[in-house]
PDB file of C-alpha atoms in Angstrom:
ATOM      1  CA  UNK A   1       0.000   0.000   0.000  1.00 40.00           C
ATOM      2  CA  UNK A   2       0.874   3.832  -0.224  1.00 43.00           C
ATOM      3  CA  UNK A   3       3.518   4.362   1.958  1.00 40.00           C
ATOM      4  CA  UNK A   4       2.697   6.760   4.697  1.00 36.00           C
ATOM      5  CA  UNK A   5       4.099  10.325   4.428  1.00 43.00           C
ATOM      6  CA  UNK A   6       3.529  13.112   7.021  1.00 43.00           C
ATOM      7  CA  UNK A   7       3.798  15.976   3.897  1.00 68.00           C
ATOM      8  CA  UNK A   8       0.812  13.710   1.831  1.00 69.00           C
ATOM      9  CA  UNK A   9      -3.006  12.799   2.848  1.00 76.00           C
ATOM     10  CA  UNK A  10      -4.509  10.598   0.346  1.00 72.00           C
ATOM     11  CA  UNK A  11      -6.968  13.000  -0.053  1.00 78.00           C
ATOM     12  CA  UNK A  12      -5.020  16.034  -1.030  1.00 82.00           C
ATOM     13  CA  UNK A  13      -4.960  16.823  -4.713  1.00 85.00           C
ATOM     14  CA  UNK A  14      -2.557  14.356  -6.373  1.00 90.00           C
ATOM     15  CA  UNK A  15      -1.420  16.395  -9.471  1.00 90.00           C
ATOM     16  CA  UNK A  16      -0.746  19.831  -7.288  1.00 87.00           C
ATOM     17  CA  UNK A  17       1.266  17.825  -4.426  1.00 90.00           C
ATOM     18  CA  UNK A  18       3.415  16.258  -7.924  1.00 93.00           C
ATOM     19  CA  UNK A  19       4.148  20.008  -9.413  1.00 91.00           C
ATOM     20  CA  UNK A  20       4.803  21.796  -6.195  1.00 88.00           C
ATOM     21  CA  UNK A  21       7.279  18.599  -4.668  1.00 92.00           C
ATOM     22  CA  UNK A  22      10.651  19.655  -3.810  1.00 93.00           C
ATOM     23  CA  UNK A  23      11.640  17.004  -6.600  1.00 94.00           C
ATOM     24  CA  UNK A  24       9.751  18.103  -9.117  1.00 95.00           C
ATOM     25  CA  UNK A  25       8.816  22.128  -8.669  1.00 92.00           C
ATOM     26  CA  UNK A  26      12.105  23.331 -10.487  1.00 94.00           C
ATOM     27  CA  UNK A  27      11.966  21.003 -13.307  1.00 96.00           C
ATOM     28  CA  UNK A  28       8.591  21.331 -13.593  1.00 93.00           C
ATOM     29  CA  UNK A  29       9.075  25.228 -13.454  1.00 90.00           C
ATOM     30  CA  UNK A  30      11.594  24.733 -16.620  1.00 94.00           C
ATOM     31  CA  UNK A  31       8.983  22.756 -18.548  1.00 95.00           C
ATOM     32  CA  UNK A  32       6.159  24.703 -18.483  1.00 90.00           C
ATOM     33  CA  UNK A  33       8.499  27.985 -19.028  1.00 90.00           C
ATOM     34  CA  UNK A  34      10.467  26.237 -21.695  1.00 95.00           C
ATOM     35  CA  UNK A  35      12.176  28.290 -24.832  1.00 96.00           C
ATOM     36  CA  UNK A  36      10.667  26.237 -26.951  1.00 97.00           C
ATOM     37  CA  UNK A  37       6.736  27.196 -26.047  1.00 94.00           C
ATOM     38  CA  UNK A  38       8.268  31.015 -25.857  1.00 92.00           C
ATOM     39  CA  UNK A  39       9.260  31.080 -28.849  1.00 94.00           C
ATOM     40  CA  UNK A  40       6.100  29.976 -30.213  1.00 93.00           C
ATOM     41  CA  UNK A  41       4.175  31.902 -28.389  1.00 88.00           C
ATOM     42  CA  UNK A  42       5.827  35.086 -29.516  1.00 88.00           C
ATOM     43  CA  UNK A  43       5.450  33.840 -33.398  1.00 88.00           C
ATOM     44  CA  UNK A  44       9.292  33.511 -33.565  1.00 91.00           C
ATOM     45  CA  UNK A  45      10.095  29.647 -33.416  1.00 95.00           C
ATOM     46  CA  UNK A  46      12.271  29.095 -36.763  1.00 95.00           C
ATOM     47  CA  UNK A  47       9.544  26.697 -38.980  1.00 93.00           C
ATOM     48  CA  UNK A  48      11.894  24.257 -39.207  1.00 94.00           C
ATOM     49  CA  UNK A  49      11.983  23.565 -35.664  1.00 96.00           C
ATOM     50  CA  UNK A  50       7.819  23.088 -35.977  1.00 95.00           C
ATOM     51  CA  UNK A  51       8.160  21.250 -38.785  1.00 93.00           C
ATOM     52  CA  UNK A  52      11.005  19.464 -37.033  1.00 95.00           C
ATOM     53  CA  UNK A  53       8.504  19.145 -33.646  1.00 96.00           C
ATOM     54  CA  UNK A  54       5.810  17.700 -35.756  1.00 92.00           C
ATOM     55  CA  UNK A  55       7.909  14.900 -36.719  1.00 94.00           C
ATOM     56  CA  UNK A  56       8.430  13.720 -33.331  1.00 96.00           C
ATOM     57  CA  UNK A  57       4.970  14.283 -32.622  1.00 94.00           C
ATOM     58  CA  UNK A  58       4.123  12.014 -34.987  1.00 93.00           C
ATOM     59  CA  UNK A  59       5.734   9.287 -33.847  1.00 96.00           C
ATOM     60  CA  UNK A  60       5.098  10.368 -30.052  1.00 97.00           C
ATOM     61  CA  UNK A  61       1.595  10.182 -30.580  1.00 95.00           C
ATOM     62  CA  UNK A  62       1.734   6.510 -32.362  1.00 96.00           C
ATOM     63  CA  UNK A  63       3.144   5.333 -29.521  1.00 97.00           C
ATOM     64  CA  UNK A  64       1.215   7.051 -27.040  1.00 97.00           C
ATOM     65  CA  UNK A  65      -1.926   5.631 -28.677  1.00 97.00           C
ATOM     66  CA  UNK A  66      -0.647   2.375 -28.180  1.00 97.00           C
ATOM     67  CA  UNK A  67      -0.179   2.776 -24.373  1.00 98.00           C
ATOM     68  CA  UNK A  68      -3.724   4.683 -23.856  1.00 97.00           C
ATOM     69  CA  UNK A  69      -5.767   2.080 -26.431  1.00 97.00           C
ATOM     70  CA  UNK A  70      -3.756  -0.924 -24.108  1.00 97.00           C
ATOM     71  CA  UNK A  71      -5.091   1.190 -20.912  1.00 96.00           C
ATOM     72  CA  UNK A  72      -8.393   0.597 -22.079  1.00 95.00           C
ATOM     73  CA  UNK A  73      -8.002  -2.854 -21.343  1.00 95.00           C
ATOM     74  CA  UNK A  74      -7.091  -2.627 -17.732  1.00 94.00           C
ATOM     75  CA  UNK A  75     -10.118  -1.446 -16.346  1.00 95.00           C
ATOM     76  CA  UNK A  76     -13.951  -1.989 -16.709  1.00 95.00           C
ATOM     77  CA  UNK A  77     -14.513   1.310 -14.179  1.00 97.00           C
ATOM     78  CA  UNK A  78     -17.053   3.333 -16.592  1.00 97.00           C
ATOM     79  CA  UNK A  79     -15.440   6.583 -15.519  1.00 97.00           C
ATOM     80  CA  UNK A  80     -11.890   6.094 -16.700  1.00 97.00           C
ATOM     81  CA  UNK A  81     -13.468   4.158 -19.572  1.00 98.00           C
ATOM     82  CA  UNK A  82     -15.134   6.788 -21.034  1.00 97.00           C
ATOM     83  CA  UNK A  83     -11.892   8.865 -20.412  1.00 97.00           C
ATOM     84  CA  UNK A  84      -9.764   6.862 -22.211  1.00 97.00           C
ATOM     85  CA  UNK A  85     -12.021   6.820 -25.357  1.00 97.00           C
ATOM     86  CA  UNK A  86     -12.342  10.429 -25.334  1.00 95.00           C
ATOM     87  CA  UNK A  87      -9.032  10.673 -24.921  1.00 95.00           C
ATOM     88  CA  UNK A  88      -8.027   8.232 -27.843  1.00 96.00           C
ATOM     89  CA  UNK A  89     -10.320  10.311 -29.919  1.00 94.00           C
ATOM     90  CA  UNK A  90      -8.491  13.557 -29.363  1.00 89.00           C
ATOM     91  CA  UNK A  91      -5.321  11.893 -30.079  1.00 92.00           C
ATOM     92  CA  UNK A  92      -7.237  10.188 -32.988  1.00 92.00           C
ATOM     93  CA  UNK A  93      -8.274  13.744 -34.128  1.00 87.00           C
ATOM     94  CA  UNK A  94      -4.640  15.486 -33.526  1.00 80.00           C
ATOM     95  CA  UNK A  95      -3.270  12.838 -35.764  1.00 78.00           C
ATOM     96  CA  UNK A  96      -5.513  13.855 -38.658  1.00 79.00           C
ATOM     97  CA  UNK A  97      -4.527  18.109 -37.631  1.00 71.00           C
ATOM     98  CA  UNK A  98      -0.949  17.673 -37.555  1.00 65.00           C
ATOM     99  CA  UNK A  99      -1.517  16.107 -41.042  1.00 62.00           C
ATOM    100  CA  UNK A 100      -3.060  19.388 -42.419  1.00 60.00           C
ATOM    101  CA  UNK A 101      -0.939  21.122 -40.799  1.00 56.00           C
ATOM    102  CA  UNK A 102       1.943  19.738 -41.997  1.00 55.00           C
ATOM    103  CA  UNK A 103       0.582  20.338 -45.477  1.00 53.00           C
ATOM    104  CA  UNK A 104       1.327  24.131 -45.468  1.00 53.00           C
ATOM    105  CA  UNK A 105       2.999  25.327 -47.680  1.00 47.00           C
ATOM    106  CA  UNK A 106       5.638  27.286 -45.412  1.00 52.00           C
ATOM    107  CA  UNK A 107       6.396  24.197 -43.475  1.00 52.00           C
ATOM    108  CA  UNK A 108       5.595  21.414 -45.725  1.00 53.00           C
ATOM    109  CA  UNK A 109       9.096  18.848 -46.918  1.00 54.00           C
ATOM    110  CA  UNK A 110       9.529  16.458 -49.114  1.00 56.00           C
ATOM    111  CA  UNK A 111      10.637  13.471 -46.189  1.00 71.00           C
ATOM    112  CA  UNK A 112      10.168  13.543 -42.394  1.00 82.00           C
ATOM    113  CA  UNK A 113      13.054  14.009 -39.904  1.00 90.00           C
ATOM    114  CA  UNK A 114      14.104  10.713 -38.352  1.00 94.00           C
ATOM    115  CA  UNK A 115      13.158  10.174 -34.726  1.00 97.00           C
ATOM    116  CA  UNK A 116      15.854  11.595 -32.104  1.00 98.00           C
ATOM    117  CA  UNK A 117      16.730  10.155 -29.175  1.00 98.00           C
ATOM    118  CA  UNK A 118      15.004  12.191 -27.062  1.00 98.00           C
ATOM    119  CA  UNK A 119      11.728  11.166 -28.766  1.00 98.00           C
ATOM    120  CA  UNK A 120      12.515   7.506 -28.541  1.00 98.00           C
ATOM    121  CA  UNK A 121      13.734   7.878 -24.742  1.00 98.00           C
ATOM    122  CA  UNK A 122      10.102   9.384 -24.006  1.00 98.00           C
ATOM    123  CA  UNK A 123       8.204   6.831 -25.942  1.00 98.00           C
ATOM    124  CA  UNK A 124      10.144   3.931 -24.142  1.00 98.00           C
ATOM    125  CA  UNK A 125       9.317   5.069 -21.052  1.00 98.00           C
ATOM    126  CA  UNK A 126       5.239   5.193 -22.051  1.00 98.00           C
ATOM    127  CA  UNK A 127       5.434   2.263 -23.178  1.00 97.00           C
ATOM    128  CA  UNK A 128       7.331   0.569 -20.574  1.00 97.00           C
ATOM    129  CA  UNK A 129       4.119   1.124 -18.188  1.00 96.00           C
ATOM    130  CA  UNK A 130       2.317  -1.714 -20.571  1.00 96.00           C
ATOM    131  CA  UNK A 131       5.340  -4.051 -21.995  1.00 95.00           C
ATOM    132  CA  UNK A 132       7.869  -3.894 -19.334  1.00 89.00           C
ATOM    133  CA  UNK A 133       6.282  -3.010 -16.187  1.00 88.00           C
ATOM    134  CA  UNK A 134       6.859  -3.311 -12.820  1.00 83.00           C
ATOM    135  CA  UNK A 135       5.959  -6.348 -10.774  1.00 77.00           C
ATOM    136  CA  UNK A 136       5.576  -7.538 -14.514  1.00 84.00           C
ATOM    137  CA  UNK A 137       2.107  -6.556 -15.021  1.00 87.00           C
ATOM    138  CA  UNK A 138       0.205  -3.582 -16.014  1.00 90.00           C
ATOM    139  CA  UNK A 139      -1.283  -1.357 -13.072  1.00 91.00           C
ATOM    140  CA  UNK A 140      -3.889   1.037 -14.414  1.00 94.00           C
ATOM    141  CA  UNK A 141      -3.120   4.263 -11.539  1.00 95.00           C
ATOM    142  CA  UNK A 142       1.207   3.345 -12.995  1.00 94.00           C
ATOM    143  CA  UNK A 143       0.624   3.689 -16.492  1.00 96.00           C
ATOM    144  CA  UNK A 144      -1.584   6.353 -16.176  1.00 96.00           C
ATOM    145  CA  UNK A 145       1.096   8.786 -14.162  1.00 96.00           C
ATOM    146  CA  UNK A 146       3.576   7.992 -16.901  1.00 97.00           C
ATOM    147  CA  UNK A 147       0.828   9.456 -19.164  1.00 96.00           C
ATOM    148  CA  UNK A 148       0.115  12.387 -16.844  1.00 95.00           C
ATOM    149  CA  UNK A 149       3.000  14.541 -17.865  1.00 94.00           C
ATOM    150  CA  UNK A 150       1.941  15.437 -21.667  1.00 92.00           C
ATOM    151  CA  UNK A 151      -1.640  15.719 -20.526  1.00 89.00           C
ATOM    152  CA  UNK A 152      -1.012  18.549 -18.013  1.00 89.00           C
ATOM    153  CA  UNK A 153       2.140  20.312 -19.169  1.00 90.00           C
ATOM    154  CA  UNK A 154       1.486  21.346 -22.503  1.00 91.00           C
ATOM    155  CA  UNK A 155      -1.840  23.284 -21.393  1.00 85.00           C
ATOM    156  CA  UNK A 156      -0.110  24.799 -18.637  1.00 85.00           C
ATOM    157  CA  UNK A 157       2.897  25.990 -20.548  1.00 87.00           C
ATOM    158  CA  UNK A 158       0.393  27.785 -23.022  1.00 83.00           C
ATOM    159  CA  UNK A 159      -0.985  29.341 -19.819  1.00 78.00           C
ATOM    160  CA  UNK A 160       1.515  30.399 -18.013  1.00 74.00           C
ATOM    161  CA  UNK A 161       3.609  31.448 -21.078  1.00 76.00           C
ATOM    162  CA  UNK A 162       0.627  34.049 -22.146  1.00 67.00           C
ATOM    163  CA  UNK A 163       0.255  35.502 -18.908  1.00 59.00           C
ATOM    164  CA  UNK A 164       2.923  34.304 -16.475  1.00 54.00           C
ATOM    165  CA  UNK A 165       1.412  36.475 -13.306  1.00 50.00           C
ATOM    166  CA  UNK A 166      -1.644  33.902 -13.321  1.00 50.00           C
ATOM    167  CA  UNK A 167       0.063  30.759 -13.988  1.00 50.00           C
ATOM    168  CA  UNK A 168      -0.804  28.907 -10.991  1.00 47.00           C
ATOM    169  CA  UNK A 169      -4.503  30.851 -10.271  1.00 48.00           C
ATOM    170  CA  UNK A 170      -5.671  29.415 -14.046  1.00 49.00           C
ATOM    171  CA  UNK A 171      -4.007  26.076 -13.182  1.00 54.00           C
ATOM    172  CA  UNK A 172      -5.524  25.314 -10.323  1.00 53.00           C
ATOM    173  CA  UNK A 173      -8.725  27.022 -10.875  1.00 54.00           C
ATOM    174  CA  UNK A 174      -8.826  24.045 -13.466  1.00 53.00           C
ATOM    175  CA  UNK A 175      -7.967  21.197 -11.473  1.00 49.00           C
ATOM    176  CA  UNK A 176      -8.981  22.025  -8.006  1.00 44.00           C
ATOM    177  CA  UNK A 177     -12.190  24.443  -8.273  1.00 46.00           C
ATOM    178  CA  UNK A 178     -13.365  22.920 -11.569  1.00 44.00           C
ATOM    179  CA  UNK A 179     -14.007  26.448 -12.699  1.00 45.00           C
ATOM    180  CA  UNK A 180     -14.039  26.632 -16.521  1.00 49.00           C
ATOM    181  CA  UNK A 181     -10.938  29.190 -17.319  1.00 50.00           C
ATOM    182  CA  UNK A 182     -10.474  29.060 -20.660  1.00 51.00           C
ATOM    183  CA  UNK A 183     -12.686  32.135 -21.270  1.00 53.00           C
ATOM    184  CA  UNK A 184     -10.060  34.039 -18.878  1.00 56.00           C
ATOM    185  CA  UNK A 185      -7.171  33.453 -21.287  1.00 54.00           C
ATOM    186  CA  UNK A 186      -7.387  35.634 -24.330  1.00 56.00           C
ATOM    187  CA  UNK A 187      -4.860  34.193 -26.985  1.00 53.00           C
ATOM    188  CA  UNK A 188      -1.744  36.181 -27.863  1.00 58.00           C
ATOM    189  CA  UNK A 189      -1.601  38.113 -30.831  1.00 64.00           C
ATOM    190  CA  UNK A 190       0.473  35.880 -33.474  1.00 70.00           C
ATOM    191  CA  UNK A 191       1.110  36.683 -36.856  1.00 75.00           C
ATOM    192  CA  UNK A 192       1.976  32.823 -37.631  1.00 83.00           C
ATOM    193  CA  UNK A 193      -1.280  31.273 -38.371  1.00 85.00           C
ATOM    194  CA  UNK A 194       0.095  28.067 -37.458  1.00 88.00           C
ATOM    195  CA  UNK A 195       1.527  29.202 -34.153  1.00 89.00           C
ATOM    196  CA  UNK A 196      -1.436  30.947 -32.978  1.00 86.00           C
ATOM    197  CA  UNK A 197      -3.667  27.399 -33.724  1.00 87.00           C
ATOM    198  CA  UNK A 198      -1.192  25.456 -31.743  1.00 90.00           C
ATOM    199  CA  UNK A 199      -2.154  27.723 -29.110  1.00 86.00           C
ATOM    200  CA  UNK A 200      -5.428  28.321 -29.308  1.00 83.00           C
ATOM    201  CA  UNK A 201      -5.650  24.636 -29.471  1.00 86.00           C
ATOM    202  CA  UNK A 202      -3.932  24.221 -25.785  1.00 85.00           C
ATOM    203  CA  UNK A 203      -6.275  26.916 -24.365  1.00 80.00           C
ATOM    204  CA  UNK A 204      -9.762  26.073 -25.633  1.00 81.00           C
ATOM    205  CA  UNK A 205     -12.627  24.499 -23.307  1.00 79.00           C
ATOM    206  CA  UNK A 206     -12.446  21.261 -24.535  1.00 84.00           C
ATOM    207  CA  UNK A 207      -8.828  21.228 -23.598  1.00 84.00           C
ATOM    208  CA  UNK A 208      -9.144  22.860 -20.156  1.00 80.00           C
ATOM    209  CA  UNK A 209     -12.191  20.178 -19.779  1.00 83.00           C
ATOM    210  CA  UNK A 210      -9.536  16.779 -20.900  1.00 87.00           C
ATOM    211  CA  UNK A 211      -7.165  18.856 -18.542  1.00 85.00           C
ATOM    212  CA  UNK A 212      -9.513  18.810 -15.538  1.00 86.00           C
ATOM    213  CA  UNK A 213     -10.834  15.443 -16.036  1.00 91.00           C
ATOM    214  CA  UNK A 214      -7.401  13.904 -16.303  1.00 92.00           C
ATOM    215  CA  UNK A 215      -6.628  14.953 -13.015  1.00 89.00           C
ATOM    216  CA  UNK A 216     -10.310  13.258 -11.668  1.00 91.00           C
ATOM    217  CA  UNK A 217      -9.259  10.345 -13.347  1.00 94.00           C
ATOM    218  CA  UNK A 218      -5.693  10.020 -11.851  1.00 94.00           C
ATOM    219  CA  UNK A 219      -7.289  10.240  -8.373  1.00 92.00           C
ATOM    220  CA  UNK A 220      -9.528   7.739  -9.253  1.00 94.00           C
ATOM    221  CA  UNK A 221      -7.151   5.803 -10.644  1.00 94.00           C
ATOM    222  CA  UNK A 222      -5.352   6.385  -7.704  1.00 92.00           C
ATOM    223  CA  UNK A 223      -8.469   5.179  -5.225  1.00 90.00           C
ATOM    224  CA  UNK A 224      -9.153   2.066  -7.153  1.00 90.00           C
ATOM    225  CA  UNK A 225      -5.564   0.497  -8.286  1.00 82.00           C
ATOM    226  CA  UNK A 226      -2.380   2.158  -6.743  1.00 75.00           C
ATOM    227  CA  UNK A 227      -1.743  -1.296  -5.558  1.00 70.00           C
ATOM    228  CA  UNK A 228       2.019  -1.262  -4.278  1.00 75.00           C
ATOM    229  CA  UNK A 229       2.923   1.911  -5.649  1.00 83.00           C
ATOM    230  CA  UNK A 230       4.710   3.949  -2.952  1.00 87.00           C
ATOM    231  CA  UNK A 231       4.845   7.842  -2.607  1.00 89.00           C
ATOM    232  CA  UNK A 232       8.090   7.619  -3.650  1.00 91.00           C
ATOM    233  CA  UNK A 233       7.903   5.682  -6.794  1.00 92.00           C
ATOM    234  CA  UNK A 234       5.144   8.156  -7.992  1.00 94.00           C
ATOM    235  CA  UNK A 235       6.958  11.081  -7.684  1.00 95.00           C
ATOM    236  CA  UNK A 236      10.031   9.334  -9.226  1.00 96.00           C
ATOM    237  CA  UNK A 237       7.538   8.591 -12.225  1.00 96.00           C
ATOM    238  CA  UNK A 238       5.889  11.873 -12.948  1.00 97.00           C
ATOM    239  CA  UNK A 239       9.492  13.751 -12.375  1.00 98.00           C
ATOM    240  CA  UNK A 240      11.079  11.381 -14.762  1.00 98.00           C
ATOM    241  CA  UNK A 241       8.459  12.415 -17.018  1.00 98.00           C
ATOM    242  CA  UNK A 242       8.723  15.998 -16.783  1.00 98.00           C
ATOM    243  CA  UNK A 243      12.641  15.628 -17.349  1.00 99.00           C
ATOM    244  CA  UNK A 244      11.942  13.678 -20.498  1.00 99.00           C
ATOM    245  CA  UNK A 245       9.416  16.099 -21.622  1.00 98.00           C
ATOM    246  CA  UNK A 246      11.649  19.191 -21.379  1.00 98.00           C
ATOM    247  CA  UNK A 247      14.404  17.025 -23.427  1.00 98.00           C
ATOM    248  CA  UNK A 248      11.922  16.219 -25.901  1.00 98.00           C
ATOM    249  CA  UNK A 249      11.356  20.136 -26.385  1.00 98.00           C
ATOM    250  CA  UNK A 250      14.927  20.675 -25.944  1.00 98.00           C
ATOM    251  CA  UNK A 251      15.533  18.719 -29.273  1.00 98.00           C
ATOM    252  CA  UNK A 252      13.076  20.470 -30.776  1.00 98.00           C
ATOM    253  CA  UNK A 253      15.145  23.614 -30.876  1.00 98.00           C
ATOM    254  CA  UNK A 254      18.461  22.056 -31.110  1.00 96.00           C
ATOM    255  CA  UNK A 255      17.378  19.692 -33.756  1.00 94.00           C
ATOM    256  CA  UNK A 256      18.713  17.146 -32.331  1.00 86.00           C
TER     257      UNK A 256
END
C-alpha cells in the first residue's frame, strides 16, 4: 500500500502535491516555461523547428496511442473508460490536424526528420508502463502517471507562457475548483497562423475540460488500483516524465 508520508493525505490533490514537490517544482518550473513554447508563443520559433517538432509528434503520438488504447483494457470502471475513449479520440483527431498542418505550404518537406533520441527515450518510457512493467504486469493508476506529464504540461505551458502572473490561479482554478478558465485566457496576438492554432488549441474548453478530467481520473485511478505503488515511486515517475518532456522540447530547438 501507499507508503505513509507526514507531507501527503490521500486525499489532497494528487497532481498539485506532484508540481509543487521539492523534486519536481524546479523542473517542472523549466517545462512549463520552456524556450521552446516562448518562442512559439511570440510567433518567432524558426519553422523548421515546428516542422522538425511535428515529426516527433508524430511518432510520439503513435506510440502514445498504443499505451492509452492498451489502458483501455485494464479497467472496466465506466469513468476512466469513457476517459480513455475520449481521450483516444483527441489523439485520434490530432493525428488527422498535424496532417493538415503539416501540409502548409511554409512548413511542408519532401521526407520527415528521423526520430531523435530524445523522442525515442520518451516513448520507451510510455510504453514501458504496458510491456515492461513493474511487478511484470500492467497497473492502471502506474501507467496512467507515466501518461500524466503530456496531458497537463502542454496546457499549462500555453498558460503560463501568455500571462505568467496567473500561472498557478488558471491552473488550479482548473484542477482544483473545476471552474471553466479558458474564457479568462485571451490568446496572444500571433502573426503565424500556425503558431497561434497550436495555441489556441492548448487553451480552448475542450482542452481545459480533458485537462480537468485527467486529473479526476488520476485520483480515481489512484483510489481504485495504486496497488504497491509507494509515494516515492510516484513522484520518481511523474518527475522522470517531466525531465523527459523538457528534453523532448529541448531537441526540438536544437534539432537534435
Amino acid at each position: 500500500m501507499l507508503s505513509a508520508q507526514p507531507n501527503y493525505d490521500p486525499k489532497e490533490n494528487l497532481v498539485l502535491y506532484l508540481i509543487n514537490h521539492p523534486e519536481i517544482k524546479p523542473y517542472w518550473g523549466k517545462y512549463i516555461n520552456h524556450e521552446f513554447v516562448k518562442q512559439i508563443v511570440a510567433g518567432k520559433l524558426p519553422l523548421e523547428n515546428f516542422n522538425y517538432y511535428n515529426d516527433q509528434n508524430s511518432y510520439y503520438l503513435q506510440k502514445y496511442l498504443y499505451v492509452q488504447q492498451e489502458l483501455l483494457k485494464l479497467t472496466d470502471n465506466e469513468t476512466l473508460l469513457e476517459y480513455i475513449q475520449m481521450v483516444i479520440d483527441v489523439v485520434l483527431a490530432e493525428q488527422r490536424e498535424e496532417t493538415d498542418v503539416q501540409r502548409h505550404d511554409d512548413i511542408k518537406k519532401q521526407t520527415k526528420s528521423p526520430v531523435n533520441q530524445a523522442c525515442k527515450d520518451y516513448t520507451a518510457y510510455l510504453v514501458s508502463s504496458i510491456d515492461n512493467p513493474v511487478g511484470g504486469k500492467p497497473n492502471v493508476f502506474r501507467t496512467f502517471l507515466h501518461l500524466s506529464t503530456c496531458l497537463f504540461g502542454y496546457n499549462c505551458a500555453c498558460a503560463n507562457l501568455y500571462n505568467p502572473a496567473r500561472r498557478y490561479d488558471l491552473v488550479t482554478r482548473s484542477l482544483v475548483d473545476q471552474t471553466e478558465v479558458s474564457k479568462d485566457l485571451v490568446v496572444p496576438s500571433i502573426d503565424n497562423a500556425t503558431y497561434r492554432n497550436w495555441v489556441e488549441y492548448y487553451l480552448n474548453d475542450d482542452s481545459i475540460k480533458t485537462l480537468r478530467q485527467g486529473q479526476e481520473c488520476l485520483q480515481l485511478a489512484f483510489k481504485l488500483d495504486h496497488g504497491e505503488v509507494k509515494l516515492d515511486e510516484i513522484v520518481k515517475i511523474f518527475k522522470q516524465g517531466v525531465l523527459l518532456e523538457i528534453r523532448f522540447w529541448d531537441a526540438c530547438l536544437s534539432m537534435k
